[in-house]
Every structure is written in structure tokens, then in C-alpha cells.
mmCIF file of C-alpha atoms in Angstrom:
data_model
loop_
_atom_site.group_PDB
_atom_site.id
_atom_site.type_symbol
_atom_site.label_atom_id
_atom_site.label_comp_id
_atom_site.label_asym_id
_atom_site.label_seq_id
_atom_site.Cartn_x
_atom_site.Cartn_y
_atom_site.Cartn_z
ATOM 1 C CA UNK A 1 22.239 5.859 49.327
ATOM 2 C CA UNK A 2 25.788 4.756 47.766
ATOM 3 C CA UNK A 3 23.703 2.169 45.615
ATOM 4 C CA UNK A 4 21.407 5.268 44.320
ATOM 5 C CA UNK A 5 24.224 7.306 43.652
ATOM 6 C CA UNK A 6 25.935 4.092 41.663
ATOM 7 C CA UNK A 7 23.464 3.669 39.602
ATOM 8 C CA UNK A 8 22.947 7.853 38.676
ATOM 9 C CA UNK A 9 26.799 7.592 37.600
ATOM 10 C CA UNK A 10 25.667 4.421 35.763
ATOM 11 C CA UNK A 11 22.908 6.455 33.833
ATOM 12 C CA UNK A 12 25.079 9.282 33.246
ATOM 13 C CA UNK A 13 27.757 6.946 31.551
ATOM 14 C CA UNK A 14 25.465 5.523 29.623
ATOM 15 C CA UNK A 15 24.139 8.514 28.354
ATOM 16 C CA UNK A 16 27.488 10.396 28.255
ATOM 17 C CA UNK A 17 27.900 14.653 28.837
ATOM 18 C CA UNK A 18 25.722 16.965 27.133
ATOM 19 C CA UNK A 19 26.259 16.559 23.691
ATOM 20 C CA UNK A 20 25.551 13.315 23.288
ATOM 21 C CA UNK A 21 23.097 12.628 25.814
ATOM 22 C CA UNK A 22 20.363 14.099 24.190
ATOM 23 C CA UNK A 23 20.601 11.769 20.636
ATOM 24 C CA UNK A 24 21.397 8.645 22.778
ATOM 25 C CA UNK A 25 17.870 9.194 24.670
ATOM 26 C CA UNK A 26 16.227 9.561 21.059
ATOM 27 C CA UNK A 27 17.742 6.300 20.016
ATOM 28 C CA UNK A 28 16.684 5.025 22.988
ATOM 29 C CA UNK A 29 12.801 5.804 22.563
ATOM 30 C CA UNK A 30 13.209 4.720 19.185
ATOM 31 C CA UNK A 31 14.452 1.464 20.531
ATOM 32 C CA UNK A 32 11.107 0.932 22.543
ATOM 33 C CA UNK A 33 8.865 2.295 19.258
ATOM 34 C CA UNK A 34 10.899 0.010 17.082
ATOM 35 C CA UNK A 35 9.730 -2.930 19.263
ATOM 36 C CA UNK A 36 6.498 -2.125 18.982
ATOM 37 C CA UNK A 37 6.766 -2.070 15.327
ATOM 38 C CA UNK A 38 8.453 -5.403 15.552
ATOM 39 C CA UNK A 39 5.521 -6.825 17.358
ATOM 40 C CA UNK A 40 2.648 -5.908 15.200
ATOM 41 C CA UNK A 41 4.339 -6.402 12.542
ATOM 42 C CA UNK A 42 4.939 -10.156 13.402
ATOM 43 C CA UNK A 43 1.239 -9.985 14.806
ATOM 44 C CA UNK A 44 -0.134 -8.949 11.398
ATOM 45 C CA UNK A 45 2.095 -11.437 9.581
ATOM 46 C CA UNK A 46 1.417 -14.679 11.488
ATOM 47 C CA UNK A 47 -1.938 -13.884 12.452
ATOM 48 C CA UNK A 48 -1.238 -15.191 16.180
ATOM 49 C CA UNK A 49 -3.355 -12.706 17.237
ATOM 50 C CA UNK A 50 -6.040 -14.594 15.675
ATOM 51 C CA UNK A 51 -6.064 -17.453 18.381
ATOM 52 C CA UNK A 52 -6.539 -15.056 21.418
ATOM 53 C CA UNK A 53 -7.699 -15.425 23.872
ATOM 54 C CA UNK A 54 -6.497 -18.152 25.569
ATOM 55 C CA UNK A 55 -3.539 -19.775 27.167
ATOM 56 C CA UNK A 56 -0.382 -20.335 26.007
ATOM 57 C CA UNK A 57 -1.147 -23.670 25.679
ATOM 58 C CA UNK A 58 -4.283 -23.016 23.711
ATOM 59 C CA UNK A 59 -2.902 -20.909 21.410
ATOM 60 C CA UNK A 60 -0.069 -22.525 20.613
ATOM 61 C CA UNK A 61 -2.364 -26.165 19.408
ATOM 62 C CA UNK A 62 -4.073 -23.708 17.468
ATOM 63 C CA UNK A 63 -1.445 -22.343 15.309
ATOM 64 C CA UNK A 64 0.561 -25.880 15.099
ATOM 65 C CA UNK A 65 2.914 -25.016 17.116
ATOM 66 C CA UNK A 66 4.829 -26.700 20.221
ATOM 67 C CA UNK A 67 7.490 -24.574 21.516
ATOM 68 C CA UNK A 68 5.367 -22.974 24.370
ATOM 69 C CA UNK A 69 8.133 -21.404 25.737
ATOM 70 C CA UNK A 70 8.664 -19.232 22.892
ATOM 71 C CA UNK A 71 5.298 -18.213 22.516
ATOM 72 C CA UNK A 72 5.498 -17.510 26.083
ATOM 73 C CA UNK A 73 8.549 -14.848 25.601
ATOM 74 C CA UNK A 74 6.776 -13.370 22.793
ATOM 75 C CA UNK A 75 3.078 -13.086 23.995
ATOM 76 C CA UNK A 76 5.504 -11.130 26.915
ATOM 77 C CA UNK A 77 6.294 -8.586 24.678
ATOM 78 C CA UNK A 78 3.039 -8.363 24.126
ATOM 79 C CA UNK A 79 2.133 -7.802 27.294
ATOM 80 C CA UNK A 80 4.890 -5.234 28.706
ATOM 81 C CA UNK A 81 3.860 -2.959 25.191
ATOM 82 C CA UNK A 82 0.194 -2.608 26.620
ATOM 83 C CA UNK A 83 -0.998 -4.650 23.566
ATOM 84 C CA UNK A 84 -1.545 -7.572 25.655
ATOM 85 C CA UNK A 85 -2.930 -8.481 28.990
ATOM 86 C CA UNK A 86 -3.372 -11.899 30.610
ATOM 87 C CA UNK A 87 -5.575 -12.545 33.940
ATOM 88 C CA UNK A 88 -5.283 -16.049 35.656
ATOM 89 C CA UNK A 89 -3.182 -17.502 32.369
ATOM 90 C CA UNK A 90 -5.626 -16.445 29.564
ATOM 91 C CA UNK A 91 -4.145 -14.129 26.757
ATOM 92 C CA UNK A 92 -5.892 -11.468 25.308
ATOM 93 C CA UNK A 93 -5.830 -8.480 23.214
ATOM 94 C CA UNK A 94 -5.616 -5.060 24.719
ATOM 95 C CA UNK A 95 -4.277 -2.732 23.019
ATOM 96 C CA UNK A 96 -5.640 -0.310 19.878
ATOM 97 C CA UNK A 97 -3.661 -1.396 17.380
ATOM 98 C CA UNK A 98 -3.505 -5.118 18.335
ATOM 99 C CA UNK A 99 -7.305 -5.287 18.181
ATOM 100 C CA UNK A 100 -7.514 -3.803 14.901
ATOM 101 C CA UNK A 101 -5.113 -6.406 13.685
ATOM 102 C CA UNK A 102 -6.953 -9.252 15.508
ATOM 103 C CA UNK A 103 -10.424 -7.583 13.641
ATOM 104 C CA UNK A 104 -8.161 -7.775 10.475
ATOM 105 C CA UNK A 105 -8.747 -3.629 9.867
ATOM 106 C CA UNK A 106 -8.794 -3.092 6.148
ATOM 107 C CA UNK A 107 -6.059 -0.304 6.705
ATOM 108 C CA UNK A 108 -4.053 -1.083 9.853
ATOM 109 C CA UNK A 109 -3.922 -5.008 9.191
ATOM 110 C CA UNK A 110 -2.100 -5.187 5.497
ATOM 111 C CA UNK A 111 0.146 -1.633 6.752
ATOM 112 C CA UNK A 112 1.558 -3.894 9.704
ATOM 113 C CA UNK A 113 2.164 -6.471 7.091
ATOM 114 C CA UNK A 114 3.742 -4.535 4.555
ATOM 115 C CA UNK A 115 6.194 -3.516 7.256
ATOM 116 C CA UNK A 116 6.991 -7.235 8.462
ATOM 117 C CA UNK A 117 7.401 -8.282 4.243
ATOM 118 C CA UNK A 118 9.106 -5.755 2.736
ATOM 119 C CA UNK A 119 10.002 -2.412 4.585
ATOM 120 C CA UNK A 120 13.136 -2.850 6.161
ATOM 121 C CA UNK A 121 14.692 -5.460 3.670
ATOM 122 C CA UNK A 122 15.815 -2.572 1.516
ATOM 123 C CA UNK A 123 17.153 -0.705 4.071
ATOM 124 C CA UNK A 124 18.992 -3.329 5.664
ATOM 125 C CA UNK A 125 20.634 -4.377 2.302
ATOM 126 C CA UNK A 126 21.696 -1.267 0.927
ATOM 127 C CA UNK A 127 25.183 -1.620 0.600
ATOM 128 C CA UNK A 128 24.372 -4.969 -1.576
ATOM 129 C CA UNK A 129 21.613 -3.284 -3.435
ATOM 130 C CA UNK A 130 23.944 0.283 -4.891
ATOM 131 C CA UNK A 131 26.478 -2.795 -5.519
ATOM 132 C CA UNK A 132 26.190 -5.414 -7.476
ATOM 133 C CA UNK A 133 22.595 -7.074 -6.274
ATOM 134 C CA UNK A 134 20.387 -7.298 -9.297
ATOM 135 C CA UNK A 135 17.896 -6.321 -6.896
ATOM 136 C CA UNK A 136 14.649 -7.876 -4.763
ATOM 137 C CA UNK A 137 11.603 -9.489 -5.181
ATOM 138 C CA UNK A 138 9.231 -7.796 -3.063
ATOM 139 C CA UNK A 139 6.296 -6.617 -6.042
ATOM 140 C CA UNK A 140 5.784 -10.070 -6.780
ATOM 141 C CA UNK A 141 6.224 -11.865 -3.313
ATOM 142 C CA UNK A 142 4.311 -9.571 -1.380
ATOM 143 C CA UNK A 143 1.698 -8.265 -4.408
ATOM 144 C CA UNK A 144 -1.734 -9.206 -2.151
ATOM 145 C CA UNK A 145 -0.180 -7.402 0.661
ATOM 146 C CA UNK A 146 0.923 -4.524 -1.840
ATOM 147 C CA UNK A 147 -3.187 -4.615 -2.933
ATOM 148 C CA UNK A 148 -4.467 -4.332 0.357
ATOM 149 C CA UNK A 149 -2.326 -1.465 1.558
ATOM 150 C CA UNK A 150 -3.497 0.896 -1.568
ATOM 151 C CA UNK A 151 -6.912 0.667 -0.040
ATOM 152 C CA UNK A 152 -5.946 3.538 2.324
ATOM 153 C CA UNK A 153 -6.399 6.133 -1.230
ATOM 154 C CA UNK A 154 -9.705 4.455 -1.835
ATOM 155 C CA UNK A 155 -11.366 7.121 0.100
ATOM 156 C CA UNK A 156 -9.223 9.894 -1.930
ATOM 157 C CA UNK A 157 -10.164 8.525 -5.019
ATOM 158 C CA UNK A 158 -13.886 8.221 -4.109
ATOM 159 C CA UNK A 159 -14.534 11.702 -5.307
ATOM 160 C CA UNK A 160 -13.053 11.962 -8.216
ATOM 161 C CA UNK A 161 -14.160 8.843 -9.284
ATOM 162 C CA UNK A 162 -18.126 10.472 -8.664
ATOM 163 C CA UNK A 163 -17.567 13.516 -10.186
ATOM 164 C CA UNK A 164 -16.119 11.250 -13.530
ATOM 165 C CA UNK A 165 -19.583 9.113 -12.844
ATOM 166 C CA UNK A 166 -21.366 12.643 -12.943
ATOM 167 C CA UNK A 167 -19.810 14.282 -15.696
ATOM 168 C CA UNK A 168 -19.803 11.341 -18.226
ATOM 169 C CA UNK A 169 -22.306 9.161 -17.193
ATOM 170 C CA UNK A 170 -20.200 6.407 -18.730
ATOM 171 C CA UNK A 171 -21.794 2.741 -19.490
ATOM 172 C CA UNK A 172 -18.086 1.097 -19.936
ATOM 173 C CA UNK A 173 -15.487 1.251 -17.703
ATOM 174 C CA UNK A 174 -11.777 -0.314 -17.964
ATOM 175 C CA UNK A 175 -9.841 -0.091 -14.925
ATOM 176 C CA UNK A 176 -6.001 -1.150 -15.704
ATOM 177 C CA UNK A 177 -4.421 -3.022 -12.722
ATOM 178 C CA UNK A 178 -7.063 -3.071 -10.874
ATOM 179 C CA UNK A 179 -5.696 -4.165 -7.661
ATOM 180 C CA UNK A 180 -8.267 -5.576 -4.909
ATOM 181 C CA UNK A 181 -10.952 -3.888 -6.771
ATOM 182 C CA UNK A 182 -11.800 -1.432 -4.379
ATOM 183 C CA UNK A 183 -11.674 1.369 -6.728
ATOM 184 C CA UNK A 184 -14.164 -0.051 -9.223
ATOM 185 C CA UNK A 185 -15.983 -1.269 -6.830
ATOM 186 C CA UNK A 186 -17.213 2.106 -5.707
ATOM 187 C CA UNK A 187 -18.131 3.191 -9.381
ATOM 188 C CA UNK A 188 -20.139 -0.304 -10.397
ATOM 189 C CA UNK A 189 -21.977 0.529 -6.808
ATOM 190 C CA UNK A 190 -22.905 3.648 -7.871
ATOM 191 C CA UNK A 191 -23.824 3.357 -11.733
ATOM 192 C CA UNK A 192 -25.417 -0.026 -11.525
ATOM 193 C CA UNK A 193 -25.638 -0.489 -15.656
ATOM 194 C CA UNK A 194 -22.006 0.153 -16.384
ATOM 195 C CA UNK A 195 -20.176 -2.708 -17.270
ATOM 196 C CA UNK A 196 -16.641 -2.660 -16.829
ATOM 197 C CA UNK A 197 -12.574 -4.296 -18.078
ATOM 198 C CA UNK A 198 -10.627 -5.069 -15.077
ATOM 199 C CA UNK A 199 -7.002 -6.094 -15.507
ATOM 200 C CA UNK A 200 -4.103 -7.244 -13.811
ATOM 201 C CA UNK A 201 -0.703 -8.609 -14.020
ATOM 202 C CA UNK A 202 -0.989 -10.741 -10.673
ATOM 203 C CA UNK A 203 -3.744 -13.466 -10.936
ATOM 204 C CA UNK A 204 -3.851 -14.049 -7.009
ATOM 205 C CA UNK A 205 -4.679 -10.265 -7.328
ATOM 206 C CA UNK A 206 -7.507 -10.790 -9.619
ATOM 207 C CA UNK A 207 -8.845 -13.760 -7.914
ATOM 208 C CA UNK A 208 -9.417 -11.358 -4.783
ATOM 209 C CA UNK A 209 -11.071 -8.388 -7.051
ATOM 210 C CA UNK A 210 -13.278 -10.834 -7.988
ATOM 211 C CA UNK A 211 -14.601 -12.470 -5.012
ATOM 212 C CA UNK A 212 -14.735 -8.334 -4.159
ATOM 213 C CA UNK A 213 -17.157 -8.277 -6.959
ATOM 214 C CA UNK A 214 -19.217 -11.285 -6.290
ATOM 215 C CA UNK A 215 -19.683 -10.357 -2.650
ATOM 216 C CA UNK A 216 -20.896 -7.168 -4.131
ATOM 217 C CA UNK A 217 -23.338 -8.516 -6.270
ATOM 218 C CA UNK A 218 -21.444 -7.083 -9.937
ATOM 219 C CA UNK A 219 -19.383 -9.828 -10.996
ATOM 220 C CA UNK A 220 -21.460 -10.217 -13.686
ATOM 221 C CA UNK A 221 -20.830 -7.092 -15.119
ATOM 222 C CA UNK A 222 -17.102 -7.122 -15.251
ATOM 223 C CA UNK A 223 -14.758 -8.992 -17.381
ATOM 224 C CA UNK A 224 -11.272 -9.920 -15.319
ATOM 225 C CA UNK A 225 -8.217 -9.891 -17.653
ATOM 226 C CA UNK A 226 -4.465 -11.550 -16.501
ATOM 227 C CA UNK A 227 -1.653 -9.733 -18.046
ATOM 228 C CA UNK A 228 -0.261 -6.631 -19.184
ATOM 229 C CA UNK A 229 -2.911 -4.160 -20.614
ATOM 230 C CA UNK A 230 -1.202 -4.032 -23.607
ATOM 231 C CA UNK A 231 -1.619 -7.598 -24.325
ATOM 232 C CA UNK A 232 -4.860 -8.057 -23.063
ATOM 233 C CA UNK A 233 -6.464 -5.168 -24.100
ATOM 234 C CA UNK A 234 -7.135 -5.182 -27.806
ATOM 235 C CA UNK A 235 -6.018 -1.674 -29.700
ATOM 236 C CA UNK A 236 -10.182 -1.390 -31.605
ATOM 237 C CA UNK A 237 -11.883 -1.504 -28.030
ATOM 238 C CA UNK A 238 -13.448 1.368 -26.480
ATOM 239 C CA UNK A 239 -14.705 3.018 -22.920
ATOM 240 C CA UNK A 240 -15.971 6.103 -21.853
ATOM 241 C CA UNK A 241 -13.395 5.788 -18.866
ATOM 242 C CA UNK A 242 -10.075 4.465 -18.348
ATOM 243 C CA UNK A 243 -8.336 4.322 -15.315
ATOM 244 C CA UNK A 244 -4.478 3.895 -14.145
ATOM 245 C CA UNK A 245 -4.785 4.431 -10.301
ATOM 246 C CA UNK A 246 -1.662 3.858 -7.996
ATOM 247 C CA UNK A 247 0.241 2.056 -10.751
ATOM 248 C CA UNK A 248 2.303 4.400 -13.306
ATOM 249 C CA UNK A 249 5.051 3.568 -11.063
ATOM 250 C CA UNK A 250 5.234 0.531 -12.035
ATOM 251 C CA UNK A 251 5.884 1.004 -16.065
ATOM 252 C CA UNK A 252 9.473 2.108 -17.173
ATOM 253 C CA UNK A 253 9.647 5.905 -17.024
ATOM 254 C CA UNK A 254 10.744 5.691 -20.807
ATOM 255 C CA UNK A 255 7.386 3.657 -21.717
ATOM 256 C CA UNK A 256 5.086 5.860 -20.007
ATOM 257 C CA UNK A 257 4.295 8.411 -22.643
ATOM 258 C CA UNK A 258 3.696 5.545 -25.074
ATOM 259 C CA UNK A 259 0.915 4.323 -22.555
ATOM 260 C CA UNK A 260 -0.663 7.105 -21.974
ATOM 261 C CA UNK A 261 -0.905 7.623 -25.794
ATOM 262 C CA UNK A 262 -2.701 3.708 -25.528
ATOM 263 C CA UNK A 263 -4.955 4.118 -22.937
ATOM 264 C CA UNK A 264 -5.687 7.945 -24.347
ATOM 265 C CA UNK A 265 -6.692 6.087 -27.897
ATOM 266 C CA UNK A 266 -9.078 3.497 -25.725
ATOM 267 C CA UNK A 267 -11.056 6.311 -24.535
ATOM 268 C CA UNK A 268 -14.397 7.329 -26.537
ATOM 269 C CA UNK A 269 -15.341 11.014 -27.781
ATOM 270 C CA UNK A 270 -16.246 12.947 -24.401
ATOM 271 C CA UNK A 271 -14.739 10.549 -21.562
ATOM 272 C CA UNK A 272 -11.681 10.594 -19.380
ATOM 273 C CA UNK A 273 -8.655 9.053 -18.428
ATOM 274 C CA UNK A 274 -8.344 9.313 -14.744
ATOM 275 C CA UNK A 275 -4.466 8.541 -13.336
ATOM 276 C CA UNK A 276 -3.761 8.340 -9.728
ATOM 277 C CA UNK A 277 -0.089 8.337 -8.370
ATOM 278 C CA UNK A 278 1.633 9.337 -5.370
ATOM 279 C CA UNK A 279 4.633 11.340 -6.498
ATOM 280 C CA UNK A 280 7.802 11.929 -5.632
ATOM 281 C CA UNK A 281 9.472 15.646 -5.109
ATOM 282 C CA UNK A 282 9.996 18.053 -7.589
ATOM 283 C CA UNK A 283 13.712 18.786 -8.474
ATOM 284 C CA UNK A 284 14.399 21.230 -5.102
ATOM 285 C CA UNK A 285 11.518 21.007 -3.271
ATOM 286 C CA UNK A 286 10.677 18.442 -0.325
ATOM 287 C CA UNK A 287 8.171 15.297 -0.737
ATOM 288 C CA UNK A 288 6.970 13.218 2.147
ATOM 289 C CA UNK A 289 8.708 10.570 3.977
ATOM 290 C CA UNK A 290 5.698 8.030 2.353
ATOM 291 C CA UNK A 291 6.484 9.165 -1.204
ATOM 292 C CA UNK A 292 10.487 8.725 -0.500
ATOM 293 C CA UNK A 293 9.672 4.944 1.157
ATOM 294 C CA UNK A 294 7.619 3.967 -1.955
ATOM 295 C CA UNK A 295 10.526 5.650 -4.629
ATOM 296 C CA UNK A 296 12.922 3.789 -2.799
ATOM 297 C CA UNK A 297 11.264 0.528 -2.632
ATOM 298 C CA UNK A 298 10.277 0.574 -6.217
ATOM 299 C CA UNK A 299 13.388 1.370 -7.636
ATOM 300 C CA UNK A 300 15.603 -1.620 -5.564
ATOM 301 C CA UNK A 301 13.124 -4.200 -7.409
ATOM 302 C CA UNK A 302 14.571 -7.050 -9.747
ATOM 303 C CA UNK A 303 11.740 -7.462 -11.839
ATOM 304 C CA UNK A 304 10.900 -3.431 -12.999
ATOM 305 C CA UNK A 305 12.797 -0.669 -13.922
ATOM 306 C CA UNK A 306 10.281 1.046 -11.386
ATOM 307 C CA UNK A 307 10.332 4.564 -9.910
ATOM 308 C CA UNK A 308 7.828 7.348 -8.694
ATOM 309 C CA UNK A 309 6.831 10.561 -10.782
ATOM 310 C CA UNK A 310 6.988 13.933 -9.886
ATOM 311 C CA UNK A 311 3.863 15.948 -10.219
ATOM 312 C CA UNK A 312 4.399 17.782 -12.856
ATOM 313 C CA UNK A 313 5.587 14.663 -15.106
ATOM 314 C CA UNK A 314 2.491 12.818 -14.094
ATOM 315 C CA UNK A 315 0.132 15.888 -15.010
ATOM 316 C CA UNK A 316 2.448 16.063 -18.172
ATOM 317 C CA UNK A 317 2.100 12.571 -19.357
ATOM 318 C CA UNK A 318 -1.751 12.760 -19.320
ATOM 319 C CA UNK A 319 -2.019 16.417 -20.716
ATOM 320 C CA UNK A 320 0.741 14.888 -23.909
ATOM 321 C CA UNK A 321 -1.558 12.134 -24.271
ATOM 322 C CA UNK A 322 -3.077 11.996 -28.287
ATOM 323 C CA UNK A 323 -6.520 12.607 -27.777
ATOM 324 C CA UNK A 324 -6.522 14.348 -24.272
ATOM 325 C CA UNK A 325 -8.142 18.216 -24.691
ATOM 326 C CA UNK A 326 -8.154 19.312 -20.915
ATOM 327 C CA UNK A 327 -6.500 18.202 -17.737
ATOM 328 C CA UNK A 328 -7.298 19.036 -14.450
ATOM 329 C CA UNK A 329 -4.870 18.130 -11.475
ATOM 330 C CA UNK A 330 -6.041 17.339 -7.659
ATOM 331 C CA UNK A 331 -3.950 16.984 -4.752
ATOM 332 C CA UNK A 332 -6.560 15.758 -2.274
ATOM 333 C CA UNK A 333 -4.324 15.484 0.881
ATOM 334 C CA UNK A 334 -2.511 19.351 2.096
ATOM 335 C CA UNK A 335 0.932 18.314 2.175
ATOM 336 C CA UNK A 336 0.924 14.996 0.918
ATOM 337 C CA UNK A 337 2.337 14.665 -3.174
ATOM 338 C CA UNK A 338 -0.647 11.990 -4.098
ATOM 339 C CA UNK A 339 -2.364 13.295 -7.280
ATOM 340 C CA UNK A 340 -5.015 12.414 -9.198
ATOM 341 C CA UNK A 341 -4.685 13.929 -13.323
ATOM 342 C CA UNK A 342 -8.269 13.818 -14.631
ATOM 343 C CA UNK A 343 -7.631 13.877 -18.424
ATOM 344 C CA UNK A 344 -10.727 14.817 -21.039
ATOM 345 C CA UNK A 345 -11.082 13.314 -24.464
ATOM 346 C CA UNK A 346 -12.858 16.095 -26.567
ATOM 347 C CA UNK A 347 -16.187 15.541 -28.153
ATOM 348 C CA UNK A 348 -16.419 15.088 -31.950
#
């Protein structure tokens, strides 16, 4: 009985009186969800999860490795999170999210990845980054990953991207940074005629659109470009759609109306620009906690004076365009600032 009541007092100094017990049992659940975070995040990274099952032994010759004892303390983890289990010394995935990293989920795989490269290095260096750090890396060291996790809008964009197919009936397509391909993917599958421009700054980026394409069965009917669509991209060619999906952010604010004017002028009599962005807030209103993650981590980046737009200066941009008679402006998630600006070119 004295030993139970010892350890109550314990509790109750750990926790403290009323107004501070409460917050210190919040930071303590966060404790156990930031473990699990930690954990799939590594999981997704290494790819350990990969080699299961087996034993600790026969996971650790697969991966190269020889310091069983620290695979050991980590496969633990593992286990006490319920993503693990292990019956007479054989590892092996359990839980939900663990398998769908193991299956390498198009959605769940690169997110746990993203969160192991990039999305706590910002936070962690903040003090250094509002000082004098010229600033990080991450677009360029982490741009495959960055590819892979815009495949969760793929499904948001589908629609649009059929109506445009419907409405124009378009036989050229350029797609500027075109990421993994997904995107164009789902228009060459559906207009099987069109040829298409893809481009892209990242060539390790390209090189993965375009085994998208060959697995697909279209490679031969789109041309991959390297470089910045302003290089590569000659000013006399022409398409009956142009596309800018989840990259504005990426272009100096000051440059953008000068590239919307570009791609605008690349767009024949009758077609559209289509522009795709997650957005930040408008001056006094709230955004999302995804939109302020992304603003954030664009804007601490060495290599790009990048930053999100609010709606209305995305819908803006493509209505200013030269050449752009109509816009109309979706926001296919309630709640959630991702827009898609579908800009018409007028007929002659």
C-alpha cells in the first residue's frame, strides 16, 4: 500500500496541480505520437521494412549491416508501437501504416519520407534560418521525394484535367514541371492521339516521368525537356493546353505575372491554361496547417526566392494573363486552400 501511494505522489509531481497538469499530459501523448512518427519515418527512409520478415539476424545481412544489437533496439520500437510483431524470433510487419510502407503505398510511403528528409529541419533551425543562414537545400536534395508526395492532388486534378480533355479536345499538350508524370499521365490515357511537352528542372525527376510513360505505353508521344520552361520552351511553339500544376510556388512572386503572360502566349485560339496551387491564407483569414508547412518550407530554401500564393493572387495571375478571356476557379477540397484556375484563351 505505502509503495502505491509513493508512486500516486510520484505521478502527481510529475504532472504538477491543476494548471499544469493538463498541458504536461498533452505533451506527453505527443511524446508517444512523435515516436511513432519517428519510426515510420526512419521505416520509409531506409526501407528496413523491406527485409521483413525475418530475424534480426536475417535482416540485418540483408541491408549490410552488422550491429544486430541496434537493429534489435529499433525493430523494439517497432514492436511496443503495434507496427511490429515477432513470434519465435521472426520479425514482421503488423501494423497499418507499416504495411503500407513495406507495399511502398504511392501516398503513405513518399509522406513518411518527406517527414524523415525535410520536415523538421526547418523547424529545428529556426533561430539560424531568421538569422543569418542563407538558407537549406531541401528542393533539390529531396526533389524525387518532393515528386512523389504531389501524387496525393492527382486525384483532385483528375477532373479538371477531363473536363479540359472534354471541352477542347486538344491534340498537343505541354505540361511545365511535370513532376513524376502522374498528371499527364491521366490525360495521354484518356486522349490516346495527343501528343504532349513535358518539362522539368530536375533530370532524376524526368527520368522517373518517363519510365511512368513507357510503363504506360505513351512514351512515344511525349517529348521530355531538362530545364527551365523558359529556356526550353521556344517563344513560336504552340498547344491547345498548358499546364503549371503544384509549381507557381516555386517562381519568384515578382516573375510570376511575366510567366503567366509566357505560358498564356503558348496557348492556341480556344485552349486553356490550367494552374494548380495550394495556397496560402488570405490577409485575415485562416489557411490550413498543410498550406502553412509548405509556405514555410518553401520560403527557408537557399536556392529560390520561393513562397505560396493566396487565392485570389493565383486566380489573379491567370485572369491578367495576355490572351486569357475567362477564368474559372475550383477549390476541390471544403476547407482545404488547394485551387485549380482554369484560364480560357478566346477563339479568333
Amino acid at each position: 500500500m505505502q509503495r502505491r501511494l509513493a508512486d500516486v505522489r510520484a505521478a502527481s509531481a510529475i504532472l504538477g496541480g491543476p494548471a499544469t497538469a493538463p498541458v504536461r499530459m498533452l505533451a506527453y501523448g505527443d511524446g508517444r505520437r512523435a515516436v511513432r512518427l519517428a519510426f515510420l519515418s526512419g521505416a520509409a527512409g531506409s526501407g528496413l521494412l523491406q527485409h521483413l520478415p525475418g530475424s534480426s539476424e536475417a535482416i540485418a545481412s540483408r541491408c549490410g549491416g552488422s550491429r544486430i544489437d541496434r537493429l534489435d533496439a529499433w525493430l523494439r520500437v517497432g514492436l511496443e508501437l503495434g507496427e511490429l510483431e515477432m513470434t519465435n524470433g521472426q520479425w514482421a510487419v503488423a501494423g497499418r501504416r507499416a504495411r503500407a510502407i513495406a507495399a511502398d503505398d504511392a501516398v503513405v510511403a513518399p509522406f513518411y519520407r518527406s517527414v524523415a528528409e525535410y520536415y523538421f529541419g526547418p523547424h529545428l533551425d529556426i533561430l539560424d534560418l531568421v538569422g543569418t543562414d542563407a538558407g537549406r537545400h531541401d528542393l533539390s536534395a529531396s526533389a524525387t521525394t518532393i515528386s512523389a508526395v504531389s501524387r496525393v492532388t492527382e486525384h483532385l486534378l483528375a477532373g479538371a484535367i477531363a473536363e479540359t480533355l472534354a471541352e477542347v479536345a486538344p491534340a498537343t499538350w505541354l505540361e511545365v514541371g511535370c513532376g513524376s508524370g502522374v498528371h499527364l499521365a491521366t490525360a495521354m490515357a484518356t486522349s490516346p492521339t495527343m501528343r504532349a511537352v513535358a518539362v522539368d528542372l530536375d533530370a532524376a525527376v524526368v527520368d522517373d516521368a518517363a519510365c511512368r510513360f513507357s510503363a504506360l505505353g505513351v512514351r512515344d508521344r511525349v517529348e521530355l525537356r531538362v530545364g527551365d520552361v523558359l529556356d526550353v520552351v521556344k517563344t513560336d511553339e504552340r498547344f491547345d493546353v498548358v499546364t503549371l500544376l503544384n509549381n507557381i510556388y516555386y517562381f519568384p512572386e515578382d516573375e510570376r505575372g511575366e510567366l503567366m503572360d509566357r505560358l498564356a502566349s503558348l496557348v492556341r485560339p480556344g485552349g486553356e491554361l490550367v494552374v494548380a496551387s495550394q495556397c496560402a491564407a488570405d490577409s485575415g483569414s485562416r489557411g490550413s496547417i498543410a498550406a502553412a508547412q509548405l509556405d514555410f518550407l518553401l520560403r527557408v530554401q537557399r536556392e529560390a526566392n520561393a513562397s505560396l500564393p493566396t487565392t485570389s493572387q493565383l486566380a489573379e495571375l491567370v485572369a491578367g494573363a495576355s490572351k486569357i478571356s475567362s477564368v474559372e476557379v475550383r477549390r476541390p477540397v471544403p476547407g482545404e486552400p488547394y485551387v485549380i484556375v482554369r484560364g480560357r484563351v478566346a477563339t479568333r
